[in-house]
Short mmCIF file of C-alpha atoms and ligand atoms in Angstrom, two decimals:
data_model
loop_
_atom_site.label_atom_id
_atom_site.label_comp_id
_atom_site.label_asym_id
_atom_site.label_seq_id
_atom_site.Cartn_x
_atom_site.Cartn_y
_atom_site.Cartn_z
CA MET O 28 156.92 164.94 78.58
CA ALA O 29 153.42 163.57 78.76
CA THR O 30 152.66 160.66 76.53
CA ILE O 31 149.25 159.99 75.10
CA ALA O 32 147.51 157.40 77.21
CA GLU O 33 146.59 154.24 75.37
CA PRO O 34 142.84 153.74 75.24
CA ALA O 35 141.80 151.35 77.98
CA LEU O 36 141.65 147.80 76.69
CA ALA O 37 138.20 146.29 76.92
CA PHE O 38 138.20 142.57 77.68
CA THR O 39 135.87 140.27 75.79
CA THR O 40 134.68 137.51 78.10
CA LEU O 41 133.91 134.08 76.65
CA PRO O 42 132.89 131.63 79.37
CA HIS O 43 134.05 128.06 78.84
CA PRO O 44 131.30 126.11 77.04
CA ALA O 45 132.29 122.83 78.74
CA PRO O 46 134.18 123.53 81.97
CA THR O 47 135.89 120.76 83.94
CA PRO O 48 133.27 118.58 85.68
CA VAL O 49 132.93 119.45 89.37
CA GLU O 50 134.04 115.98 90.59
CA VAL O 51 137.19 116.16 88.48
CA ARG O 52 137.94 119.69 89.64
CA ASP O 53 137.33 118.79 93.29
CA ALA O 54 139.78 115.88 93.01
CA ILE O 55 142.41 118.22 91.55
CA LEU O 56 141.81 120.84 94.23
CA ALA O 57 142.23 118.28 96.99
CA ALA O 58 145.75 117.34 95.77
CA PRO O 59 146.90 120.05 93.38
CA GLY O 60 150.67 119.45 93.28
CA PHE O 61 152.49 122.14 91.31
CA GLY O 62 151.98 123.12 87.68
CA THR O 63 150.32 119.90 86.61
CA SER O 64 146.68 120.95 86.29
CA PHE O 65 145.14 124.10 84.96
CA SER O 66 141.99 126.11 85.37
CA ASP O 67 139.33 126.47 82.66
CA HIS O 68 140.17 129.91 81.33
CA MET O 69 143.02 132.03 80.02
CA VAL O 70 143.66 135.64 79.09
CA SER O 71 145.01 136.48 75.67
CA ILE O 72 146.06 139.87 74.25
CA ASP O 73 147.76 140.44 70.92
CA TRP O 74 150.32 143.04 69.93
CA SER O 75 151.41 144.08 66.51
CA GLU O 76 153.52 146.89 65.19
CA GLY O 77 151.29 149.83 64.42
CA ARG O 78 148.27 148.54 66.34
CA GLY O 79 149.83 148.00 69.73
CA TRP O 80 147.90 145.84 72.22
CA HIS O 81 144.48 144.68 71.03
CA ASP O 82 141.91 141.87 71.21
CA ALA O 83 142.01 141.30 74.96
CA THR O 84 140.03 138.17 75.75
CA VAL O 85 139.24 136.03 78.77
CA GLY O 86 138.17 132.78 77.21
CA PRO O 87 138.40 129.00 77.43
CA ARG O 88 141.91 127.69 78.00
CA GLN O 89 142.88 126.03 74.75
CA PRO O 90 145.84 125.43 72.42
CA ILE O 91 147.04 128.53 70.65
CA PRO O 92 147.51 128.54 66.87
CA LEU O 93 151.15 129.22 66.09
CA ASP O 94 152.88 129.37 62.73
CA PRO O 95 155.82 126.92 62.61
CA ALA O 96 158.01 129.92 61.79
CA ALA O 97 156.88 131.88 64.89
CA ALA O 98 159.96 133.64 66.25
CA VAL O 99 159.51 132.22 69.76
CA LEU O 100 160.03 128.70 68.41
CA HIS O 101 163.39 129.58 66.89
CA TYR O 102 165.02 132.37 68.85
CA ALA O 103 163.30 131.99 72.23
CA GLN O 104 161.83 135.47 72.43
CA GLU O 105 159.77 134.68 75.52
CA ILE O 106 159.35 136.11 79.01
CA PHE O 107 157.15 135.15 81.93
CA GLU O 108 156.06 135.99 85.44
CA GLY O 109 154.82 133.96 88.38
CA LEU O 110 152.51 135.20 91.11
CA LYS O 111 149.82 133.78 93.34
CA ALA O 112 146.27 134.65 94.29
CA TYR O 113 145.62 133.76 97.93
CA ARG O 114 142.39 132.95 99.68
CA GLN O 115 142.27 135.32 102.67
CA VAL O 116 141.22 134.29 106.15
CA ASP O 117 138.08 136.41 105.65
CA GLY O 118 137.19 134.39 102.53
CA SER O 119 138.10 137.06 99.98
CA ILE O 120 140.86 136.69 97.36
CA ALA O 121 143.98 138.84 97.11
CA LEU O 122 147.16 139.15 95.06
CA PHE O 123 150.58 139.75 96.58
CA ARG O 124 152.48 142.72 95.07
CA PRO O 125 151.17 142.26 91.50
CA GLU O 126 152.51 145.71 90.52
CA ALA O 127 156.04 144.44 91.25
CA ASN O 128 155.47 141.53 88.83
CA ALA O 129 154.05 143.96 86.23
CA ARG O 130 157.13 146.18 86.56
CA ARG O 131 159.56 143.28 86.37
CA PHE O 132 157.70 141.89 83.35
CA ASN O 133 158.45 145.11 81.51
CA GLN O 134 162.09 145.02 82.57
CA SER O 135 162.29 141.51 81.13
CA ALA O 136 160.48 142.71 77.98
CA GLU O 137 163.03 145.45 77.51
CA ARG O 138 165.96 143.02 77.75
CA LEU O 139 164.34 140.62 75.27
CA ALA O 140 163.45 143.43 72.81
CA MET O 141 159.72 142.91 73.35
CA PRO O 142 156.95 145.53 73.67
CA GLU O 143 156.00 146.89 77.07
CA LEU O 144 152.63 145.95 78.49
CA PRO O 145 151.03 148.77 80.54
CA GLU O 146 151.19 147.75 84.20
CA ASP O 147 147.47 148.28 84.69
CA VAL O 148 146.73 145.93 81.77
CA PHE O 149 148.96 143.28 83.33
CA ILE O 150 147.13 143.55 86.66
CA GLU O 151 143.70 143.73 85.02
CA SER O 152 144.50 140.55 83.06
CA VAL O 153 145.31 138.70 86.25
CA ARG O 154 142.22 140.09 87.94
CA GLN O 155 140.01 138.98 85.03
CA LEU O 156 141.41 135.46 85.05
CA VAL O 157 141.01 135.03 88.80
CA ALA O 158 137.41 136.25 88.49
CA ALA O 159 136.71 133.70 85.73
CA ASP O 160 138.38 130.88 87.66
CA ARG O 161 137.48 131.72 91.24
CA ASP O 162 136.27 128.13 91.77
CA TRP O 163 139.81 126.89 91.20
CA PHE O 164 141.31 127.58 94.61
CA PRO O 165 142.76 124.45 96.25
CA SER O 166 141.01 123.10 99.29
CA VAL O 167 144.33 122.05 100.89
CA GLU O 168 146.25 123.91 103.59
CA GLY O 169 148.71 126.35 102.07
CA GLY O 170 147.10 126.13 98.64
CA SER O 171 146.83 129.04 96.23
CA LEU O 172 146.08 129.80 92.60
CA TYR O 173 149.39 130.19 90.79
CA LEU O 174 149.20 132.65 87.89
CA ARG O 175 151.53 132.50 84.94
CA PRO O 176 151.53 135.60 82.70
CA PHE O 177 153.84 135.28 79.71
CA MET O 178 154.60 136.79 76.33
CA ILE O 179 155.76 135.11 73.14
CA ALA O 180 156.92 136.38 69.74
CA THR O 181 154.36 135.07 67.25
CA GLU O 182 155.51 136.66 64.00
CA ALA O 183 156.37 134.12 61.29
CA PHE O 184 159.83 135.24 60.32
CA LEU O 185 163.21 133.56 60.41
CA GLY O 186 165.44 136.62 60.16
CA VAL O 187 167.18 137.58 63.37
CA ARG O 188 165.55 140.75 64.69
CA PRO O 189 162.83 141.55 67.22
CA ALA O 190 159.47 140.20 66.06
CA LYS O 191 156.68 142.54 65.01
CA GLU O 192 153.86 140.45 66.53
CA TYR O 193 153.43 139.11 70.06
CA LYS O 194 150.89 137.39 72.23
CA PHE O 195 150.48 137.96 75.96
CA LEU O 196 148.73 135.18 77.83
CA VAL O 197 147.84 134.38 81.43
CA ILE O 198 147.05 130.87 82.60
CA ALA O 199 146.28 129.64 86.11
CA SER O 200 147.22 126.50 87.97
CA PRO O 201 146.00 125.43 91.41
CA ALA O 202 149.08 124.97 93.59
CA GLY O 203 149.83 123.03 96.72
CA ASN O 204 153.32 122.66 98.10
CA TYR O 205 156.05 123.13 95.50
CA PHE O 206 158.48 120.61 96.93
CA LYS O 207 157.01 117.14 96.94
CA SER O 208 155.92 115.91 100.37
CA GLY O 209 156.75 119.36 101.76
CA ALA O 210 160.28 118.20 102.64
CA PRO O 211 161.50 120.10 105.72
CA ALA O 212 164.87 121.03 104.21
CA VAL O 213 166.30 120.61 100.74
CA SER O 214 169.66 119.37 99.61
CA ILE O 215 171.42 121.36 96.92
CA TRP O 216 174.14 120.62 94.41
CA VAL O 217 176.80 123.21 93.51
CA SER O 218 176.89 123.22 89.73
CA GLU O 219 179.92 123.65 87.52
CA TYR O 220 177.63 125.03 84.85
CA THR O 221 176.82 128.73 84.91
CA ARG O 222 173.32 130.19 84.70
CA ALA O 223 174.07 133.75 83.72
CA ALA O 224 177.06 135.84 82.70
CA PRO O 225 177.61 139.59 83.10
CA GLY O 226 175.80 141.39 80.30
CA GLY O 227 173.55 138.37 79.68
CA THR O 228 169.91 137.76 80.53
CA GLY O 229 170.28 136.62 84.15
CA ALA O 230 168.16 139.47 85.50
CA ALA O 231 165.33 138.83 83.03
CA LYS O 232 162.68 136.24 83.69
CA CYS O 233 162.94 134.45 80.36
CA GLY O 234 162.45 130.85 79.34
CA GLY O 235 165.94 130.69 77.86
CA ASN O 236 167.51 130.95 81.31
CA TYR O 237 165.46 127.99 82.43
CA ALA O 238 166.29 125.92 79.34
CA ALA O 239 169.97 126.38 80.20
CA SER O 240 169.37 125.28 83.80
CA LEU O 241 167.79 121.92 82.99
CA VAL O 242 170.96 119.89 82.50
CA PRO O 243 172.50 121.22 85.75
CA GLN O 244 169.20 120.61 87.56
CA GLY O 245 169.07 117.08 86.13
CA GLU O 246 172.61 116.48 87.30
CA ALA O 247 171.66 117.59 90.82
CA MET O 248 168.69 115.26 90.89
CA ALA O 249 170.67 112.33 89.50
CA ARG O 250 173.02 112.80 92.45
CA GLY O 251 170.12 112.72 94.86
CA HIS O 252 169.72 116.46 95.47
CA ASP O 253 166.62 118.62 95.16
CA GLN O 254 168.00 121.77 93.60
CA VAL O 255 171.05 123.24 91.95
CA VAL O 256 172.95 126.36 93.05
CA PHE O 257 174.89 128.41 90.51
CA LEU O 258 178.12 130.29 91.08
CA ASP O 259 179.19 133.41 89.18
CA ALA O 260 180.41 132.95 85.60
CA GLU O 261 183.69 134.87 85.92
CA GLN O 262 185.38 133.48 89.02
CA HIS O 263 183.16 130.51 89.79
CA LYS O 264 183.39 131.49 93.40
CA TRP O 265 180.48 133.73 94.36
CA ILE O 266 177.10 132.22 95.14
CA GLU O 267 174.40 133.51 92.83
CA GLU O 268 171.06 131.72 93.11
CA LEU O 269 169.18 128.49 92.54
CA GLY O 270 167.56 127.80 89.18
CA GLY O 271 164.51 129.77 90.25
CA MET O 272 165.02 130.94 93.83
CA THR O 273 167.05 133.48 95.79
CA LEU O 274 169.33 132.43 98.65
CA TYR O 275 169.56 133.97 102.12
CA PHE O 276 172.26 133.13 104.66
CA VAL O 277 171.56 133.53 108.37
CA MET O 278 174.60 134.28 110.55
CA LYS O 279 175.11 133.40 114.20
CA ASP O 280 174.68 137.06 115.21
CA GLY O 281 171.22 137.03 113.57
CA SER O 282 172.23 139.09 110.54
CA LEU O 283 171.30 138.03 107.03
CA VAL O 284 173.32 138.00 103.84
CA THR O 285 171.92 137.71 100.33
CA PRO O 286 173.72 138.09 96.98
CA PRO O 287 173.44 141.61 95.51
CA LEU O 288 171.41 142.34 92.35
CA SER O 289 174.50 142.40 90.18
CA GLY O 290 172.66 141.90 86.88
CA THR O 291 173.17 138.15 86.82
CA ILE O 292 170.48 137.21 89.32
CA LEU O 293 166.75 137.71 89.16
CA PRO O 294 165.41 140.56 91.32
CA GLY O 295 163.07 138.38 93.37
CA ILE O 296 159.95 139.89 94.88
CA THR O 297 160.09 137.38 97.73
CA ARG O 298 163.75 138.41 98.20
CA ASP O 299 162.73 142.05 98.44
CA SER O 300 159.75 141.38 100.73
CA LEU O 301 161.78 139.28 103.17
CA MET O 302 164.44 141.98 103.30
CA THR O 303 161.78 144.46 104.43
CA LEU O 304 160.33 142.04 106.98
CA ALA O 305 163.74 141.10 108.38
CA ARG O 306 164.72 144.76 108.81
CA GLU O 307 161.41 145.37 110.53
CA GLU O 308 162.38 142.64 112.99
CA GLY O 309 165.47 144.68 113.75
CA LEU O 310 167.80 142.37 111.83
CA THR O 311 170.70 143.56 109.73
CA VAL O 312 170.46 142.52 106.08
CA ARG O 313 173.54 142.81 103.92
CA GLU O 314 173.41 142.54 100.13
CA GLU O 315 176.90 141.21 99.74
CA ARG O 316 178.80 138.70 97.71
CA TYR O 317 179.28 135.45 99.61
CA SER O 318 181.62 132.76 98.36
CA ILE O 319 181.19 129.01 98.29
CA ASP O 320 184.37 128.57 100.38
CA GLN O 321 183.12 131.02 103.00
CA TRP O 322 179.78 129.25 103.10
CA ARG O 323 181.46 125.90 103.80
CA ASP O 324 183.81 127.42 106.40
CA ASP O 325 181.05 129.34 108.16
CA ALA O 326 178.81 126.28 108.24
CA ALA O 327 181.67 124.29 109.81
CA SER O 328 182.59 126.95 112.38
CA GLY O 329 178.99 127.67 113.28
CA ASP O 330 179.19 131.31 112.16
CA LEU O 331 176.49 130.44 109.68
CA VAL O 332 173.44 128.88 111.33
CA GLU O 333 170.78 128.73 108.61
CA THR O 334 170.33 129.04 104.87
CA PHE O 335 167.07 129.30 103.01
CA ALA O 336 165.89 129.72 99.44
CA CYS O 337 162.91 131.86 98.57
CA GLY O 338 160.60 132.55 95.66
CA THR O 339 156.89 132.79 94.88
CA ALA O 340 156.39 129.13 94.00
CA ALA O 341 158.04 127.51 97.05
CA VAL O 342 157.84 130.61 99.36
CA VAL O 343 160.63 129.92 101.88
CA THR O 344 162.51 126.62 101.81
CA PRO O 345 165.27 125.71 104.26
CA VAL O 346 168.51 124.37 102.83
CA GLY O 347 169.87 121.53 104.95
CA LYS O 348 172.74 120.14 102.93
CA VAL O 349 175.10 121.39 100.23
CA ALA O 350 177.19 119.14 98.01
CA GLY O 351 179.68 119.70 95.24
CA ARG O 352 182.72 118.13 93.64
CA ASP O 353 184.73 118.89 96.80
CA GLY O 354 182.40 117.06 99.13
CA GLU O 355 179.41 118.09 101.16
CA PHE O 356 178.46 120.00 104.28
CA THR O 357 175.45 120.34 106.53
CA ILE O 358 173.92 123.62 107.62
CA GLY O 359 173.00 123.90 111.30
CA SER O 360 171.16 120.75 112.33
CA GLY O 361 170.30 119.99 108.70
CA GLY O 362 166.67 120.88 109.34
CA PRO O 363 164.62 124.08 109.18
CA GLY O 364 166.13 126.90 111.23
CA GLN O 365 164.28 129.17 113.64
CA LEU O 366 164.71 132.44 111.78
CA THR O 367 163.80 130.76 108.48
CA GLN O 368 160.54 129.57 110.00
CA LYS O 369 159.82 132.90 111.63
CA LEU O 370 160.33 134.91 108.45
CA LYS O 371 158.29 132.42 106.45
CA ALA O 372 155.44 132.68 108.95
CA ARG O 373 155.56 136.50 108.82
CA LEU O 374 155.34 136.48 105.04
CA VAL O 375 152.69 133.78 104.77
CA ASP O 376 150.53 135.51 107.40
CA ILE O 377 150.54 138.69 105.34
CA GLN O 378 149.81 136.81 102.12
CA ARG O 379 146.87 135.02 103.75
CA GLY O 380 145.48 138.13 105.35
CA ALA O 381 146.19 136.73 108.84
CA ALA O 382 148.51 139.67 109.70
CA PRO O 383 148.02 143.36 108.92
CA ASP O 384 149.25 144.46 105.50
CA THR O 385 151.31 147.42 106.72
CA HIS O 386 153.21 147.80 103.42
CA GLY O 387 150.26 147.92 101.03
CA TRP O 388 151.40 144.67 99.43
CA MET O 389 147.98 143.06 99.03
CA THR O 390 145.55 143.80 96.20
CA LYS O 391 142.09 142.61 97.14
CA LEU O 392 140.10 141.11 94.31
CA GLY O 393 136.84 141.04 96.27
C1 PLP Q 415 161.21 133.94 89.54
C2 PLP Q 415 162.59 133.72 89.97
C3 PLP Q 415 163.00 133.93 91.30
C4 PLP Q 415 162.05 134.26 92.41
O1 PLP Q 415 161.41 135.50 92.23
P1 PLP Q 415 160.10 135.84 93.05
O2 PLP Q 415 159.69 137.17 92.52
O3 PLP Q 415 160.47 135.88 94.47
O4 PLP Q 415 159.12 134.76 92.75
C5 PLP Q 415 164.33 133.77 91.60
N1 PLP Q 415 165.23 133.41 90.67
C6 PLP Q 415 164.87 133.20 89.39
C7 PLP Q 415 165.90 132.81 88.40
C8 PLP Q 415 163.54 133.34 88.99
O5 PLP Q 415 163.20 133.12 87.72
#
């Protein structure tokens, strides 16, 4: 059945009256870090019951007025996305698979009882923000403009039900390397906490999942590790994912194993892209459960030669060491593995426009 198309949303553009001074911006762009500085503009679109999406604006980045009773502040009705705009080798700017982020955003919205945002509006929002902030690309090697679309429940109401008013926003942050000092391989801590249970919100990209991961992540860091890995909630045996990244295991025979999308892990776009690239290389990729005991045994016997974590923010990050209550083990030499580096290079080359985009993954922004 055909549905009536929503009228196209027209964006109102309000240039920043007092943008960041060039010297300040240049200093930021020379050492951007991750998520600590922000561009001058933001996109904002409101939704209310009856009116749907309205008042699309690209304007100065500024605090948003929020009633103290806004539902997001009490019941965490919030979802987000993360994607990057990349400077191409030819000087243009492009997004990597933004339609996959738009689709996943709506899957998250559905799980959190929030309204759907038309995919073309999601992509147009990102496009508008990048156009307004095109001077915010880092000057450092490997830099990009990280885009953070998100939606919050703004209705002032303390009853427990889906809100009737929402705000969709997009902000941008110049990004360098996610892991400080671009560490060659990270050390991860096997948590006794769980991130997501069957039937829960593990497959949705929502702030609540992250709130629940902060204590485990803090525990990992207090023990001298970089990241935390979560096991499944039922048996506490199967490896799920890091707080915000997917894991891949590289076997001696060159095959790859990654946990299946069981509903408790996030369907990563980097995960999906690397699966395609690995298969193109002729490698076998198995979406299979892999246990913590098997991981330790395979690392010891040499059947497992590499492990890496992947996600938009940190791209591909080798895992060198794993520790838990039962002790620790090293993977391969403890440094970045060959296949990890090869797959990372393949992906980064496509994202930077240095290799042909044979899958139609790039959206050029001009
Ligand atoms: C965002 C996220 C990922 C990575 O997804 P990408 O689409 O590859 O960036 C993995 N796990 C969790 C929990 C996430 O929130």
